[in-house]
mmCIF file of C-alpha atoms and ligand atoms in Angstrom:
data_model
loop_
_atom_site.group_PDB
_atom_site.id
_atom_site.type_symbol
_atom_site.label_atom_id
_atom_site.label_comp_id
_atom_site.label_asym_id
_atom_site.label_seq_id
_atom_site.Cartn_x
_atom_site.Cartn_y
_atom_site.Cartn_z
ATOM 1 C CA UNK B 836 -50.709 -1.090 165.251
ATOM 2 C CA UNK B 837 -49.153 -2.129 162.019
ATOM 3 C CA UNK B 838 -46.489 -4.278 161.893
ATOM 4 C CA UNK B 839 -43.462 -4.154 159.935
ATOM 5 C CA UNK B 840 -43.496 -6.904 157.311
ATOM 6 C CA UNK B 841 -39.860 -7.553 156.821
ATOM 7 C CA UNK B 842 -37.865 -10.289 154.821
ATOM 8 C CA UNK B 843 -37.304 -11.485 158.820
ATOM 9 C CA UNK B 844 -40.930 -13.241 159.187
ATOM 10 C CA UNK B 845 -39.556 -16.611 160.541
ATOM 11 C CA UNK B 846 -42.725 -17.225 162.447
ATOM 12 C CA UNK B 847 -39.990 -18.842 165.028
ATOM 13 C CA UNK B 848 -38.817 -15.572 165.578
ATOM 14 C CA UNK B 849 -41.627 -13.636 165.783
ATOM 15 C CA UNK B 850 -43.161 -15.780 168.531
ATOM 16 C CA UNK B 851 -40.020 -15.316 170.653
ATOM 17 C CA UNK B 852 -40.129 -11.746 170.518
ATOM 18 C CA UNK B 853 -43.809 -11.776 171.506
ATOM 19 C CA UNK B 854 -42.654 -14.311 174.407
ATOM 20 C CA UNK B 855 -40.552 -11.394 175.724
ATOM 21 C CA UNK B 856 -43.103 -9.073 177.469
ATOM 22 C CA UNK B 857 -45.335 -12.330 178.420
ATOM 23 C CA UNK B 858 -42.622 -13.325 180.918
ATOM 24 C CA UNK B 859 -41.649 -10.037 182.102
ATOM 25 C CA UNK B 860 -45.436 -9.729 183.083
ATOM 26 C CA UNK B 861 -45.609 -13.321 184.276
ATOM 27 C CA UNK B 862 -42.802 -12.752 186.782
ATOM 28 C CA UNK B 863 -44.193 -9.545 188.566
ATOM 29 C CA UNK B 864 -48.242 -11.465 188.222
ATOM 30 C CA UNK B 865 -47.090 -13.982 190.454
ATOM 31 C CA UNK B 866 -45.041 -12.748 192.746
ATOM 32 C CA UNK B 867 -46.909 -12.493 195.599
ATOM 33 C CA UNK B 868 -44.777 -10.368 197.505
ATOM 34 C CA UNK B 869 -44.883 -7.422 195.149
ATOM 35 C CA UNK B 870 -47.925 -5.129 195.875
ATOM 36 C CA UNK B 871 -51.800 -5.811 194.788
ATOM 37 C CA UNK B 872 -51.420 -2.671 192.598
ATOM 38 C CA UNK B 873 -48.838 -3.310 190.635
ATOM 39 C CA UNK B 874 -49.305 -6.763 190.104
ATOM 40 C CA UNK B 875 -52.793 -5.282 189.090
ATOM 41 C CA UNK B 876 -51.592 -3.474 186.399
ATOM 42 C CA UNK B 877 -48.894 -6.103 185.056
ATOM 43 C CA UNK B 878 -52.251 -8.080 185.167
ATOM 44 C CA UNK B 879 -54.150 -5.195 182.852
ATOM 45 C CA UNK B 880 -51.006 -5.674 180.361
ATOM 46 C CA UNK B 881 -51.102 -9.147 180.364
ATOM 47 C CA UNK B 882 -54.562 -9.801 179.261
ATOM 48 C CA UNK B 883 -54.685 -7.939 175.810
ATOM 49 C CA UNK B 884 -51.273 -9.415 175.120
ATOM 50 C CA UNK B 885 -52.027 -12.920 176.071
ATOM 51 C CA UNK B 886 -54.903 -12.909 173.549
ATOM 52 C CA UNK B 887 -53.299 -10.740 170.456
ATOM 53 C CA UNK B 888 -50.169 -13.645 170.833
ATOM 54 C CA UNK B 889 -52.250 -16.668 171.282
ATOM 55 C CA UNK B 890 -54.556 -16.629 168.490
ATOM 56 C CA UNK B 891 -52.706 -15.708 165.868
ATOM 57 C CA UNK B 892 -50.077 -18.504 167.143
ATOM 58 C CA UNK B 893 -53.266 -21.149 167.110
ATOM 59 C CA UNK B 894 -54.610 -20.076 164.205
ATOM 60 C CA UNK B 895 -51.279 -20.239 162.162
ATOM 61 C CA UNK B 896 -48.650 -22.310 163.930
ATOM 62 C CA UNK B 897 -50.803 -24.683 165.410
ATOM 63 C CA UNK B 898 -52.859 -24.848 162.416
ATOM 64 C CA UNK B 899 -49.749 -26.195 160.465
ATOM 65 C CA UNK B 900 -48.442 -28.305 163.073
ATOM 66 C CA UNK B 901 -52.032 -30.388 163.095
ATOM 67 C CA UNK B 902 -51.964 -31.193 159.737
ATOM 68 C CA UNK B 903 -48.986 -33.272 160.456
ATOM 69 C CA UNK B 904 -49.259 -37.164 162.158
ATOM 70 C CA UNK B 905 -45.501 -36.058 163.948
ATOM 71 C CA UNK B 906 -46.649 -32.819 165.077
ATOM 72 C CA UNK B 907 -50.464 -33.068 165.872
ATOM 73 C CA UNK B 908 -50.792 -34.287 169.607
ATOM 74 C CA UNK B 909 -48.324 -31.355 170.922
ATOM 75 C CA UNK B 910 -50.630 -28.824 168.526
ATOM 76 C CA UNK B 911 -53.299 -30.113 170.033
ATOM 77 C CA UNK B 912 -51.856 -29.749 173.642
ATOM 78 C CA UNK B 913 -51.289 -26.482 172.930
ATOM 79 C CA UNK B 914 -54.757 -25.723 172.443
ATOM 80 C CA UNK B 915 -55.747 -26.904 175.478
ATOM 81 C CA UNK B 916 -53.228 -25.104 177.109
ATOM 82 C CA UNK B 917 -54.298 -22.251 175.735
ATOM 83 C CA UNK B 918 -58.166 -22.587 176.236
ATOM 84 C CA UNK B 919 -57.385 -23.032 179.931
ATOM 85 C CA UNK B 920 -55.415 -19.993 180.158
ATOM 86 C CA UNK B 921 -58.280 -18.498 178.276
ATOM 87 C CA UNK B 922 -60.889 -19.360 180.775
ATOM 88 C CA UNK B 923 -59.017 -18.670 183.705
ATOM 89 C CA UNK B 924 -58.095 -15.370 182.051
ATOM 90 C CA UNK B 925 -61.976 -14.749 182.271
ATOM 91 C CA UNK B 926 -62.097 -15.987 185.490
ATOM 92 C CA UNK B 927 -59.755 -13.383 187.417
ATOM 93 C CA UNK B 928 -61.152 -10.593 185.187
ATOM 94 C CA UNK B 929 -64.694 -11.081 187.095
ATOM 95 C CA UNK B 930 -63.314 -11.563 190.278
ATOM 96 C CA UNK B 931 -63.402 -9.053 192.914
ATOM 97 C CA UNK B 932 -61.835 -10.715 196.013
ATOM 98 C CA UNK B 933 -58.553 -9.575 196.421
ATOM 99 C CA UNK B 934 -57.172 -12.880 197.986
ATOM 100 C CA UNK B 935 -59.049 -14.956 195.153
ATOM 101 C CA UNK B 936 -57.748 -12.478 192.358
ATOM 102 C CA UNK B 937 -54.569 -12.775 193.942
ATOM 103 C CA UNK B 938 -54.709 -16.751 193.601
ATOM 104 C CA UNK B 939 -56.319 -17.095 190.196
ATOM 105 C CA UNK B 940 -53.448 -14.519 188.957
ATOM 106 C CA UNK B 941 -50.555 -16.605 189.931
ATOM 107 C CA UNK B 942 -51.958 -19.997 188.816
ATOM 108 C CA UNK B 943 -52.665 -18.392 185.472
ATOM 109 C CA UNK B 944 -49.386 -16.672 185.485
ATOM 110 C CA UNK B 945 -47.338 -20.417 186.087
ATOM 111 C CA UNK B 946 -49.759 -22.052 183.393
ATOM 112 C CA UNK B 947 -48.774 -19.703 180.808
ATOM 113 C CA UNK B 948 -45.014 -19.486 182.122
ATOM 114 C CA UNK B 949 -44.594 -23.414 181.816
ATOM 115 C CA UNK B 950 -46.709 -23.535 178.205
ATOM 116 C CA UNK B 951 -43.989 -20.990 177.570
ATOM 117 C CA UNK B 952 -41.272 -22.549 178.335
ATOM 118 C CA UNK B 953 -42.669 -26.079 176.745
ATOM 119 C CA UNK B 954 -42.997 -24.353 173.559
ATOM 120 C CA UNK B 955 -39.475 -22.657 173.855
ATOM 121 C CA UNK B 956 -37.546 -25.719 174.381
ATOM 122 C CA UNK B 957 -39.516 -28.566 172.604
ATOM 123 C CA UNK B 958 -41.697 -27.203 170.339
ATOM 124 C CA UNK B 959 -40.296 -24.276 168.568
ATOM 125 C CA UNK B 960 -36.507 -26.005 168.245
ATOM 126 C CA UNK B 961 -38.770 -28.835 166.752
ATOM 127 C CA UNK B 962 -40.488 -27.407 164.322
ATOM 128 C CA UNK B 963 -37.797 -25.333 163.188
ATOM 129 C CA UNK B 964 -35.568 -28.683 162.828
ATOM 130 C CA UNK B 965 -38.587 -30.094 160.714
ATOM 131 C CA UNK B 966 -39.695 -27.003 158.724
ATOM 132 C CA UNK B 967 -38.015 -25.294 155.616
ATOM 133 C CA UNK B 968 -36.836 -21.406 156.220
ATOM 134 C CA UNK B 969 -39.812 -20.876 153.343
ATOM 135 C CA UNK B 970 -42.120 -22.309 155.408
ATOM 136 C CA UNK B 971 -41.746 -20.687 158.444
ATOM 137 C CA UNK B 972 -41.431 -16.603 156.567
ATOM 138 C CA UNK B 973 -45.025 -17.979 155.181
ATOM 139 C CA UNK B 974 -46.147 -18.896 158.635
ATOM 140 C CA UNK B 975 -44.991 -15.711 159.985
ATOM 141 C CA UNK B 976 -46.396 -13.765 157.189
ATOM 142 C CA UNK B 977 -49.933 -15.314 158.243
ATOM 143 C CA UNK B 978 -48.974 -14.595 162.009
ATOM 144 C CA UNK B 979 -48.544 -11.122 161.155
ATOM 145 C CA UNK B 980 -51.337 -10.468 159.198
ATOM 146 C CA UNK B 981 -53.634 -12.428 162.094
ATOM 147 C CA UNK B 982 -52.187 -10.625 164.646
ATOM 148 C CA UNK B 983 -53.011 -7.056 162.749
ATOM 149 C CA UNK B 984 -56.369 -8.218 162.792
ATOM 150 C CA UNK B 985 -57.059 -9.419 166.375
ATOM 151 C CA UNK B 986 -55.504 -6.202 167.486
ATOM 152 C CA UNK B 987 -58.190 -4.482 165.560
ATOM 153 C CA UNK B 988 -60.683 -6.855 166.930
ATOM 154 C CA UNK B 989 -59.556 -6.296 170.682
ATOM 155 C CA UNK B 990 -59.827 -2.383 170.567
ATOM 156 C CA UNK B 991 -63.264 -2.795 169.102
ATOM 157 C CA UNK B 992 -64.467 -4.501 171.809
ATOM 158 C CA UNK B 993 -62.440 -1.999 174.052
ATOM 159 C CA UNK B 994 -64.649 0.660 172.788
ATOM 160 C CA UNK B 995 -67.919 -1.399 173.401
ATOM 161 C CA UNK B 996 -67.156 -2.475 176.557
ATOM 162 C CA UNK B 997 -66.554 1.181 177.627
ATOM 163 C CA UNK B 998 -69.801 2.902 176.000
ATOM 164 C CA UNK B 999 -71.554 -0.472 177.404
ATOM 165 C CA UNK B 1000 -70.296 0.476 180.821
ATOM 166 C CA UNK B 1001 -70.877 4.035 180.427
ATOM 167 C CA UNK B 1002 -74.467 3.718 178.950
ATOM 168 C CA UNK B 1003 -77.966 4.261 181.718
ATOM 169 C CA UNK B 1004 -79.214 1.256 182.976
HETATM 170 FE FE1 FE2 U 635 -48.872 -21.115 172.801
HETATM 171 FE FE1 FE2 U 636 -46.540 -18.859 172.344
#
């Protein structure tokens, strides 16, 4: 799961680009008309993804933006945004009821499509406006390098999770 590391590591860009299968997965999650199974697995996609974009984004982007007076408040909204989504995340993962699942999908999937779009059109044009071209390849660099490593982190616990489930009570 190594990434490229390119002279193209305008954090900017490289958040975009993870945006892309978010809302792709977003759309089918909450459309209620498509069937349980195959908003099921958009659902199994979404999870890993949600996580491997949204720390590396808190822990580099958001990191940043917080050390600034301008910038701090929407940082910190985004944190909240994404502890939420986090949580709820959890939430459906446990649940069994189909109608619940179904409901706890599709308010997760329109929290995560608005933070989305929030970050798309204010905060990302914002901070690029604000932020050198230096800046943001070192942010991305960091991005990159954090998202290597959550990846790594995530099929650990894969592997756990299975031998936990597999091992006699
Ligand atoms: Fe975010
Ligand atoms: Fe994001």
């Amino acid at each position: 799961m190594a990434h490229k590391h390119t002279a193209a590591e305008d954090i900017v860009q490289l958040i975009l680009e993870d945006h892309k299968p978010l809302k792709k997965l977003i759309k089918i999650m909450k459309d209620t008309d498509k069937d349980l199974e195959e908003r099921k697995a958009a659902f199994e996609q979404f999870a890993p993804l949600l996580v491997t974009h949204a720390k590396p984004e808190e822990q580099s982007l958001y990191v940043y933006m917080k050390k600034d007076e301008d910038t701090r408040e929407e940082a910190l909204e985004g944190d909240v945004e994404h502890g939420l989504a986090d949580q709820m995340l959890e939430e459906a993962k446990r649940t069994d009821d189909e109608d619940l699942w179904t409901a706890r999908v599709k308010v997760l999937a329109e929290l995560v499509e608005h933070h989305i779009e929030e970050e798309e059109e204010e905060l990302l044009p914002e901070f690029k406006k604000n932020s050198e071209p230096e800046e943001r390849r070192k942010l991305g660099h960091i991005f990159l390098r954090l998202k290597d490593k959550i990846e790594v982190e995530e099929a650990v616990q894969e592997v756990e999770d299975e031998m936990a489930a597999h091992a006699p009570h």
